[in-house]
Structure formats: C-alpha cells, structure tokens
C-alpha cells in the first residue's frame, strides 16, 4: 500500500496540469496503519527496516512534492494512518472520524507516527495520544490542529472539493514556491525564517505570475495565470 501510494503521488508530479492531490479511502477505515502480521520476527530485521524506511519516505514525499496534498477522512485513522493525516497539508474530516496512536497497547510504541503528530499538535496532546493509545474525536482533532475542518459526512466530498478547486484556481508555481518555503522556514529559527521568507518574496515578485497578479489587482480584473516559472524580470 505504501509503494502504491508513493507511485500514485509521483505519477503526475511533473505535469503542468497537476494542482492538488486528494488522498481518501473507501469503507469505515481511512487507514489503520501497518499490518502487524508483516512485523513479526518471521519477516526479520531487514524487512522491518524496509517497511519503516518506505513509510518515512512516503510521509516526507507528501510534504516535499510541490503541489498541496489533502486528506479526505471519513472514518478511523490510527498509527501510521494517523501519521499520514498529520503529514498532509490540509485535512477535511467527517464528524464520525477518530484518530489514535494505539501502538503502545500492542507493545510497539508509535515512534514514527510521533514525528509527524508531534510537529502538528501540541506536545502534551501528542504524548497523551502516544502514552495511552486512546482515540480522539474529529472535533478534538480540529481543536488541537490535527485536521483543518470537520464537516457532516454528507458534506465531506463537497467541502473537500471546494477547497481543492480554490487551490486549483491559483498559480501553480506560486503555490509550489509557497509550500516549499513554508516547510523550509518552519524548520528554522525566527531570524533565519524571516531571511528565507524575505528572499522568497523577492523571487516570487520576479515571476511572471507574481507580476500578473499585482497588475490584475491594480486594474481590477481577474488574473490570467501562465502557470509557468517564467520570469518577469531578473
């Protein structure tokens, strides 16, 4: 499943038409994480290393790929499934969704999910989830910042697609630049983050689409994006 997910994410990665990726699932479970039958001693250490390396690569890919990645969650997201939710840029969840890191209860602490979850929710919330394995509701997930929005189940697809369409309206290279910069500066101290962001703002202004947006605002019209990295000036 991880290999399939990676392949799907990368399948149109270089396409100029790709604007947003939405990850969803069929059935009552969004993702229950790793198959514990793959993690017994019978498979051996080498297999275990491969499983967790692949998982980490997929989670970092979600944040490294230039287009926004959304999760549309309608059910249970546990362990690496919760990690997947935490790794996505935007998450829309139905009211019935729940989120948990229950590994501790089967003797396998959710250390890799903790990387994404600990960078998404407050530390003490993350540690309660990790130490107890108890699930949190969709509304608690919203309160703590694990998800972006909670909606009734019958409006989940509508709300998700509305946000996706809004992202699609924007200039692709501007969104790509903004996403990369956001994650880059979040890993830096305050002063370094401002230096990085200031430099990128200047780079953004040099883009053809950056100047088109400003002209359109001044001229009180809709912008006509080129969706290219073509420069307006040096």
Short mmCIF file of C-alpha atoms in Angstrom, two decimals:
data_model
loop_
_atom_site.label_atom_id
_atom_site.label_comp_id
_atom_site.label_asym_id
_atom_site.label_seq_id
_atom_site.Cartn_x
_atom_site.Cartn_y
_atom_site.Cartn_z
CA UNK A 1 0.00 0.00 0.00
CA UNK A 2 2.84 2.39 0.79
CA UNK A 3 4.51 1.65 -2.54
CA UNK A 4 1.17 2.14 -4.31
CA UNK A 5 0.63 5.44 -2.53
CA UNK A 6 4.10 6.65 -3.46
CA UNK A 7 3.55 5.65 -7.09
CA UNK A 8 0.21 7.47 -7.19
CA UNK A 9 1.65 10.65 -5.69
CA UNK A 10 4.52 10.68 -8.18
CA UNK A 11 2.54 9.57 -11.24
CA UNK A 12 1.74 13.10 -12.45
CA UNK A 13 4.25 15.01 -10.35
CA UNK A 14 5.86 16.70 -13.36
CA UNK A 15 2.59 17.55 -15.07
CA UNK A 16 1.80 21.25 -15.50
CA UNK A 17 -1.87 20.32 -15.08
CA UNK A 18 -1.48 18.88 -11.59
CA UNK A 19 -2.69 21.36 -8.97
CA UNK A 20 -3.66 19.32 -5.89
CA UNK A 21 -3.71 15.70 -4.67
CA UNK A 22 -6.54 14.31 -2.53
CA UNK A 23 -6.00 11.12 -0.52
CA UNK A 24 -9.18 9.31 0.52
CA UNK A 25 -10.42 5.81 1.30
CA UNK A 26 -13.43 3.58 0.82
CA UNK A 27 -15.12 1.99 3.82
CA UNK A 28 -15.19 2.80 7.55
CA UNK A 29 -11.40 2.99 7.93
CA UNK A 30 -9.28 5.75 6.40
CA UNK A 31 -6.08 3.91 7.35
CA UNK A 32 -5.29 1.58 10.24
CA UNK A 33 -1.54 1.83 9.71
CA UNK A 34 0.89 -1.05 9.33
CA UNK A 35 -0.26 -4.65 9.00
CA UNK A 36 1.09 -6.16 12.23
CA UNK A 37 1.38 -9.55 10.51
CA UNK A 38 4.20 -8.01 8.45
CA UNK A 39 6.08 -7.04 11.61
CA UNK A 40 6.65 -10.38 13.31
CA UNK A 41 10.08 -11.92 13.88
CA UNK A 42 9.42 -14.26 10.96
CA UNK A 43 9.91 -11.41 8.48
CA UNK A 44 13.24 -10.41 10.01
CA UNK A 45 15.01 -7.14 10.72
CA UNK A 46 15.81 -6.36 7.07
CA UNK A 47 12.12 -6.43 6.15
CA UNK A 48 11.24 -4.30 9.16
CA UNK A 49 13.84 -1.71 8.15
CA UNK A 50 12.41 -1.63 4.64
CA UNK A 51 8.85 -1.13 5.92
CA UNK A 52 9.68 1.85 8.12
CA UNK A 53 12.09 3.42 5.64
CA UNK A 54 9.42 3.25 2.95
CA UNK A 55 6.85 4.72 5.30
CA UNK A 56 9.12 7.62 6.21
CA UNK A 57 9.90 8.27 2.55
CA UNK A 58 6.20 8.45 1.67
CA UNK A 59 5.41 10.81 4.56
CA UNK A 60 8.25 13.18 3.63
CA UNK A 61 7.29 12.96 -0.04
CA UNK A 62 3.85 14.32 0.80
CA UNK A 63 5.40 17.48 2.20
CA UNK A 64 8.21 17.71 -0.38
CA UNK A 65 6.08 17.38 -3.51
CA UNK A 66 5.33 20.87 -4.96
CA UNK A 67 1.53 20.56 -5.04
CA UNK A 68 -0.67 20.63 -1.93
CA UNK A 69 -1.75 17.21 -0.65
CA UNK A 70 -5.15 16.96 1.04
CA UNK A 71 -6.66 14.13 3.07
CA UNK A 72 -10.40 13.47 2.99
CA UNK A 73 -11.01 11.39 6.13
CA UNK A 74 -14.25 9.55 6.77
CA UNK A 75 -13.55 7.04 9.50
CA UNK A 76 -10.72 5.67 11.60
CA UNK A 77 -7.12 6.83 11.22
CA UNK A 78 -4.73 5.03 13.54
CA UNK A 79 -0.97 4.63 13.97
CA UNK A 80 0.70 5.21 10.58
CA UNK A 81 -2.76 6.17 9.30
CA UNK A 82 -2.80 8.99 11.82
CA UNK A 83 0.76 9.79 10.74
CA UNK A 84 -0.50 10.05 7.16
CA UNK A 85 -3.17 12.52 8.26
CA UNK A 86 -0.62 14.60 10.16
CA UNK A 87 1.69 14.64 7.14
CA UNK A 88 -0.89 16.05 4.72
CA UNK A 89 -1.06 19.79 4.09
CA UNK A 90 -4.83 20.09 4.56
CA UNK A 91 -7.21 17.60 6.19
CA UNK A 92 -11.00 17.60 5.93
CA UNK A 93 -12.67 15.09 8.24
CA UNK A 94 -16.22 13.91 8.78
CA UNK A 95 -17.73 14.20 12.24
CA UNK A 96 -17.54 10.44 12.78
CA UNK A 97 -13.79 10.24 12.18
CA UNK A 98 -11.43 9.31 15.00
CA UNK A 99 -7.67 9.45 15.36
CA UNK A 100 -5.32 7.40 17.52
CA UNK A 101 -1.78 6.09 18.02
CA UNK A 102 -2.53 2.80 19.78
CA UNK A 103 0.82 1.08 19.24
CA UNK A 104 1.70 1.22 22.91
CA UNK A 105 -1.19 -1.16 23.62
CA UNK A 106 0.30 -3.89 21.42
CA UNK A 107 3.87 -3.36 22.57
CA UNK A 108 5.00 -1.25 19.61
CA UNK A 109 5.25 2.44 20.51
CA UNK A 110 4.20 4.73 17.63
CA UNK A 111 7.62 6.39 17.34
CA UNK A 112 7.48 7.13 13.61
CA UNK A 113 3.89 8.47 13.73
CA UNK A 114 5.11 10.67 16.61
CA UNK A 115 7.41 12.54 14.22
CA UNK A 116 4.50 13.90 12.17
CA UNK A 117 1.98 14.13 15.00
CA UNK A 118 4.43 15.85 17.37
CA UNK A 119 5.01 18.52 14.71
CA UNK A 120 1.29 19.04 14.20
CA UNK A 121 -0.43 19.03 17.60
CA UNK A 122 0.73 20.43 20.97
CA UNK A 123 3.36 18.27 22.66
CA UNK A 124 1.22 17.28 25.64
CA UNK A 125 -1.67 16.27 23.39
CA UNK A 126 0.69 14.17 21.27
CA UNK A 127 2.18 12.48 24.33
CA UNK A 128 -1.24 11.65 25.79
CA UNK A 129 -2.20 10.04 22.48
CA UNK A 130 1.09 8.14 22.35
CA UNK A 131 1.19 7.01 26.01
CA UNK A 132 -2.46 5.92 26.24
CA UNK A 133 -3.35 4.92 22.70
CA UNK A 134 -6.79 6.40 23.31
CA UNK A 135 -8.59 7.81 20.25
CA UNK A 136 -9.60 11.44 19.93
CA UNK A 137 -12.71 12.65 18.16
CA UNK A 138 -12.77 14.67 14.96
CA UNK A 139 -13.71 17.78 16.91
CA UNK A 140 -10.82 17.28 19.35
CA UNK A 141 -8.54 16.74 16.36
CA UNK A 142 -9.74 20.06 14.98
CA UNK A 143 -9.24 21.77 18.34
CA UNK A 144 -5.64 20.55 18.50
CA UNK A 145 -4.79 21.26 14.85
CA UNK A 146 -4.57 17.71 13.52
CA UNK A 147 -7.28 18.45 10.96
CA UNK A 148 -8.26 21.62 9.12
CA UNK A 149 -12.04 21.31 9.11
CA UNK A 150 -14.77 18.96 10.40
CA UNK A 151 -17.99 18.60 8.43
CA UNK A 152 -21.04 16.32 8.37
CA UNK A 153 -20.41 13.08 6.47
CA UNK A 154 -22.85 14.03 3.70
CA UNK A 155 -20.88 17.22 3.00
CA UNK A 156 -17.36 15.77 3.21
CA UNK A 157 -16.70 15.40 -0.52
CA UNK A 158 -18.35 18.73 -1.32
CA UNK A 159 -16.23 20.63 1.22
CA UNK A 160 -13.03 18.85 0.20
CA UNK A 161 -13.53 19.54 -3.49
CA UNK A 162 -14.44 23.18 -2.80
CA UNK A 163 -11.04 23.72 -1.16
CA UNK A 164 -9.28 21.72 -3.88
CA UNK A 165 -10.94 23.84 -6.57
CA UNK A 166 -9.89 27.01 -4.80
CA UNK A 167 -6.27 25.79 -4.80
CA UNK A 168 -6.60 24.89 -8.49
CA UNK A 169 -7.57 28.48 -9.26
CA UNK A 170 -4.21 29.84 -8.06
CA UNK A 171 -0.93 29.95 -10.00
CA UNK A 172 0.82 26.58 -9.82
CA UNK A 173 4.40 27.91 -9.47
CA UNK A 174 3.32 30.43 -6.84
CA UNK A 175 1.65 27.71 -4.75
CA UNK A 176 4.68 25.42 -5.21
CA UNK A 177 7.06 28.14 -4.09
CA UNK A 178 4.88 28.96 -1.12
CA UNK A 179 4.57 25.34 0.03
CA UNK A 180 8.31 24.70 -0.18
CA UNK A 181 9.06 27.91 1.68
CA UNK A 182 6.53 27.20 4.41
CA UNK A 183 8.10 23.89 5.37
CA UNK A 184 11.62 25.25 4.99
CA UNK A 185 11.11 28.23 7.28
CA UNK A 186 9.18 26.17 9.85
CA UNK A 187 12.36 24.14 10.43
CA UNK A 188 14.39 27.30 11.07
CA UNK A 189 14.77 29.77 13.91
CA UNK A 190 12.85 33.04 13.72
CA UNK A 191 15.57 35.21 12.21
CA UNK A 192 16.64 32.62 9.66
CA UNK A 193 12.98 32.02 8.77
CA UNK A 194 12.43 35.72 8.07
CA UNK A 195 15.58 35.82 5.96
CA UNK A 196 14.41 32.81 3.96
CA UNK A 197 10.88 34.12 3.52
CA UNK A 198 12.04 37.61 2.55
CA UNK A 199 14.30 36.19 -0.14
CA UNK A 200 11.47 34.05 -1.50
CA UNK A 201 9.07 37.01 -1.58
CA UNK A 202 11.54 38.79 -3.86
CA UNK A 203 11.82 35.65 -6.02
CA UNK A 204 8.01 35.45 -6.15
CA UNK A 205 7.80 39.05 -7.35
CA UNK A 206 10.17 38.20 -10.20
CA UNK A 207 7.81 35.50 -11.52
CA UNK A 208 5.60 36.36 -14.46
CA UNK A 209 2.58 35.22 -12.45
CA UNK A 210 3.65 37.33 -9.49
CA UNK A 211 3.59 40.46 -11.62
CA UNK A 212 0.38 39.39 -13.40
CA UNK A 213 -1.42 39.09 -10.08
CA UNK A 214 -0.34 42.56 -9.00
CA UNK A 215 -1.33 44.10 -12.34
CA UNK A 216 -4.70 42.38 -12.21
CA UNK A 217 -5.34 43.73 -8.71
CA UNK A 218 -4.42 47.28 -9.73
CA UNK A 219 -6.51 47.04 -12.90
CA UNK A 220 -9.44 45.48 -11.00
CA UNK A 221 -9.67 42.32 -13.14
CA UNK A 222 -9.16 38.60 -12.78
CA UNK A 223 -5.54 37.47 -13.27
CA UNK A 224 -4.61 35.30 -16.22
CA UNK A 225 -2.00 32.88 -14.91
CA UNK A 226 0.71 31.41 -17.11
CA UNK A 227 1.30 28.54 -14.65
CA UNK A 228 4.98 28.64 -15.62
CA UNK A 229 8.16 29.62 -13.81
CA UNK A 230 8.87 32.23 -16.49
CA UNK A 231 10.42 35.38 -15.04
CA UNK A 232 9.02 38.90 -15.48
CA UNK A 233 12.36 40.41 -14.52
CA UNK A 234 15.73 39.40 -13.12
#
